[in-house]
C-alpha atoms as a PDB file:
ATOM      1  CA  MET A   1      15.163  10.518  44.027  1.00  0.00           C
ATOM      2  CA  ILE A   2      14.036   7.019  43.036  1.00  0.00           C
ATOM      3  CA  GLU A   3      16.720   4.981  41.363  1.00  0.00           C
ATOM      4  CA  ARG A   4      16.223   3.836  37.787  1.00  0.00           C
ATOM      5  CA  ALA A   5      16.342   0.160  38.803  1.00  0.00           C
ATOM      6  CA  MET A   6      13.490   0.715  41.267  1.00  0.00           C
ATOM      7  CA  VAL A   7      11.363   2.394  38.587  1.00  0.00           C
ATOM      8  CA  LEU A   8      12.047  -0.455  36.149  1.00  0.00           C
ATOM      9  CA  ALA A   9      11.172  -3.052  38.780  1.00  0.00           C
ATOM     10  CA  ILE A  10       7.871  -1.324  39.539  1.00  0.00           C
ATOM     11  CA  MET A  11       7.074  -1.086  35.806  1.00  0.00           C
ATOM     12  CA  ALA A  12       7.822  -4.805  35.375  1.00  0.00           C
ATOM     13  CA  LEU A  13       5.507  -5.724  38.250  1.00  0.00           C
ATOM     14  CA  LEU A  14       2.708  -3.571  36.866  1.00  0.00           C
ATOM     15  CA  ALA A  15       3.212  -4.945  33.374  1.00  0.00           C
ATOM     16  CA  GLY A  16       3.212  -8.521  34.671  1.00  0.00           C
ATOM     17  CA  SER A  17      -0.106  -8.125  36.430  1.00  0.00           C
ATOM     18  CA  ALA A  18      -1.574  -6.390  33.378  1.00  0.00           C
ATOM     19  CA  LEU A  19      -0.396  -9.194  31.096  1.00  0.00           C
ATOM     20  CA  ARG A  20      -1.987 -11.852  33.258  1.00  0.00           C
ATOM     21  CA  ALA A  21      -5.250  -9.951  32.913  1.00  0.00           C
ATOM     22  CA  GLN A  22      -4.740  -9.599  29.135  1.00  0.00           C
ATOM     23  CA  ALA A  23      -3.848 -13.201  28.358  1.00  0.00           C
ATOM     24  CA  GLN A  24      -6.369 -14.567  25.896  1.00  0.00           C
ATOM     25  CA  THR A  25      -8.528 -17.312  27.382  1.00  0.00           C
ATOM     26  CA  LYS A  26     -10.873 -19.801  25.778  1.00  0.00           C
ATOM     27  CA  GLU A  27     -13.796 -17.689  27.004  1.00  0.00           C
ATOM     28  CA  SER A  28     -12.425 -14.362  25.785  1.00  0.00           C
ATOM     29  CA  GLN A  29     -11.581 -15.960  22.423  1.00  0.00           C
ATOM     30  CA  ALA A  30     -15.164 -17.219  22.043  1.00  0.00           C
ATOM     31  CA  ALA A  31     -16.587 -13.823  23.032  1.00  0.00           C
ATOM     32  CA  MET A  32     -14.441 -11.800  20.608  1.00  0.00           C
ATOM     33  CA  THR A  33     -16.224 -10.722  17.449  1.00  0.00           C
ATOM     34  CA  PRO A  34     -14.477 -10.470  14.077  1.00  0.00           C
ATOM     35  CA  ALA A  35     -14.827  -6.668  14.291  1.00  0.00           C
ATOM     36  CA  GLN A  36     -13.089  -6.637  17.699  1.00  0.00           C
ATOM     37  CA  ALA A  37     -10.286  -8.855  16.391  1.00  0.00           C
ATOM     38  CA  LEU A  38      -9.804  -6.571  13.392  1.00  0.00           C
ATOM     39  CA  GLU A  39      -9.710  -3.494  15.638  1.00  0.00           C
ATOM     40  CA  ARG A  40      -7.108  -5.159  17.869  1.00  0.00           C
ATOM     41  CA  LEU A  41      -4.957  -5.887  14.812  1.00  0.00           C
ATOM     42  CA  LYS A  42      -5.350  -2.280  13.640  1.00  0.00           C
ATOM     43  CA  GLU A  43      -4.325  -0.980  17.087  1.00  0.00           C
ATOM     44  CA  GLY A  44      -1.189  -3.102  16.942  1.00  0.00           C
ATOM     45  CA  ASN A  45      -0.434  -1.855  13.450  1.00  0.00           C
ATOM     46  CA  ARG A  46      -0.834   1.775  14.573  1.00  0.00           C
ATOM     47  CA  ARG A  47       1.646   1.115  17.407  1.00  0.00           C
ATOM     48  CA  PHE A  48       4.079  -0.499  14.966  1.00  0.00           C
ATOM     49  CA  VAL A  49       3.867   2.329  12.424  1.00  0.00           C
ATOM     50  CA  SER A  50       4.297   5.003  15.103  1.00  0.00           C
ATOM     51  CA  GLY A  51       7.210   3.149  16.709  1.00  0.00           C
ATOM     52  CA  THR A  52       5.390   2.940  20.039  1.00  0.00           C
ATOM     53  CA  ARG A  53       6.499  -0.048  22.078  1.00  0.00           C
ATOM     54  CA  LYS A  54       4.301  -1.973  24.466  1.00  0.00           C
ATOM     55  CA  VAL A  55       5.851  -2.947  27.798  1.00  0.00           C
ATOM     56  CA  ARG A  56       5.727  -6.728  28.017  1.00  0.00           C
ATOM     57  CA  ASP A  57       6.710  -9.250  30.641  1.00  0.00           C
ATOM     58  CA  LEU A  58       7.299 -12.325  28.505  1.00  0.00           C
ATOM     59  CA  ASN A  59       7.889 -14.547  31.542  1.00  0.00           C
ATOM     60  CA  ALA A  60       4.468 -13.640  32.961  1.00  0.00           C
ATOM     61  CA  LYS A  61       2.832 -14.118  29.573  1.00  0.00           C
ATOM     62  CA  GLY A  62       4.511 -17.502  29.204  1.00  0.00           C
ATOM     63  CA  LEU A  63       3.174 -18.597  32.580  1.00  0.00           C
ATOM     64  CA  ALA A  64      -0.301 -17.260  31.801  1.00  0.00           C
ATOM     65  CA  THR A  65      -0.466 -19.153  28.500  1.00  0.00           C
ATOM     66  CA  ALA A  66       1.374 -22.345  29.495  1.00  0.00           C
ATOM     67  CA  ALA A  67      -1.797 -24.424  29.756  1.00  0.00           C
ATOM     68  CA  GLY A  68      -3.002 -23.388  26.312  1.00  0.00           C
ATOM     69  CA  GLN A  69      -3.016 -20.572  23.830  1.00  0.00           C
ATOM     70  CA  TYR A  70      -6.161 -19.081  22.349  1.00  0.00           C
ATOM     71  CA  PRO A  71      -5.263 -16.703  19.505  1.00  0.00           C
ATOM     72  CA  PHE A  72      -7.795 -14.062  18.527  1.00  0.00           C
ATOM     73  CA  ALA A  73      -6.760 -14.128  14.853  1.00  0.00           C
ATOM     74  CA  ALA A  74      -4.862 -16.307  12.425  1.00  0.00           C
ATOM     75  CA  MET A  75      -3.257 -14.710   9.420  1.00  0.00           C
ATOM     76  CA  GLY A  76      -1.660 -16.050   6.310  1.00  0.00           C
ATOM     77  CA  ALA A  77      -1.038 -15.225   2.702  1.00  0.00           C
ATOM     78  CA  PRO A  78      -2.094 -17.299  -0.297  1.00  0.00           C
ATOM     79  CA  GLY A  79       0.857 -19.378  -1.381  1.00  0.00           C
ATOM     80  CA  ALA A  80       2.818 -18.683   1.785  1.00  0.00           C
ATOM     81  CA  ARG A  81       3.216 -22.411   2.454  1.00  0.00           C
ATOM     82  CA  SER A  82       2.714 -23.814  -1.011  1.00  0.00           C
ATOM     83  CA  GLY A  83       4.276 -23.571  -4.423  1.00  0.00           C
ATOM     84  CA  PRO A  84       2.765 -21.591  -7.282  1.00  0.00           C
ATOM     85  CA  GLY A  85       1.162 -24.722  -8.780  1.00  0.00           C
ATOM     86  CA  ASP A  86      -0.539 -25.824  -5.552  1.00  0.00           C
ATOM     87  CA  ARG A  87      -4.148 -24.668  -5.716  1.00  0.00           C
ATOM     88  CA  ARG A  88      -5.748 -26.860  -3.073  1.00  0.00           C
ATOM     89  CA  HIS A  89      -7.034 -23.770  -1.262  1.00  0.00           C
ATOM     90  CA  VAL A  90      -9.350 -22.947  -4.205  1.00  0.00           C
ATOM     91  CA  GLN A  91     -12.856 -24.369  -3.887  1.00  0.00           C
ATOM     92  CA  PRO A  92     -13.972 -26.471  -6.867  1.00  0.00           C
ATOM     93  CA  PRO A  93     -16.951 -25.149  -8.820  1.00  0.00           C
ATOM     94  CA  HIS A  94     -20.382 -26.570  -7.933  1.00  0.00           C
ATOM     95  CA  GLY A  95     -21.058 -29.880  -9.628  1.00  0.00           C
ATOM     96  CA  GLY A  96     -17.356 -30.420 -10.282  1.00  0.00           C
END
C-alpha cells in the first residue's frame, strides 16, 4: 500500500507541472477574449459555491510568475477606493 506522504508528494509534483503550464503569459493574456475571461471567472465561482478546492502549488506559481504577472481580468466595485462624494469615474457629458 502506498503511504499517504508518497501520494501527496506525487500530487504536488503533478500540480506543480500543471501550474507552470497554466501560468498566464503575455501571449495568453493577449489571446484571451472577454468571453473566455468571463467563463473562467464563472468556473471559479462554481468551484467556490460548490466548495470544490483546486490543488495549487504556490511555490511553483510564484516561480512561474516571478518575471511578471499578466492577469486575465481586473475587477472592482464603484466606490471601492473612493468616498461617496468622489465621482471622478463618471464621464462628463459631451460639450461639458
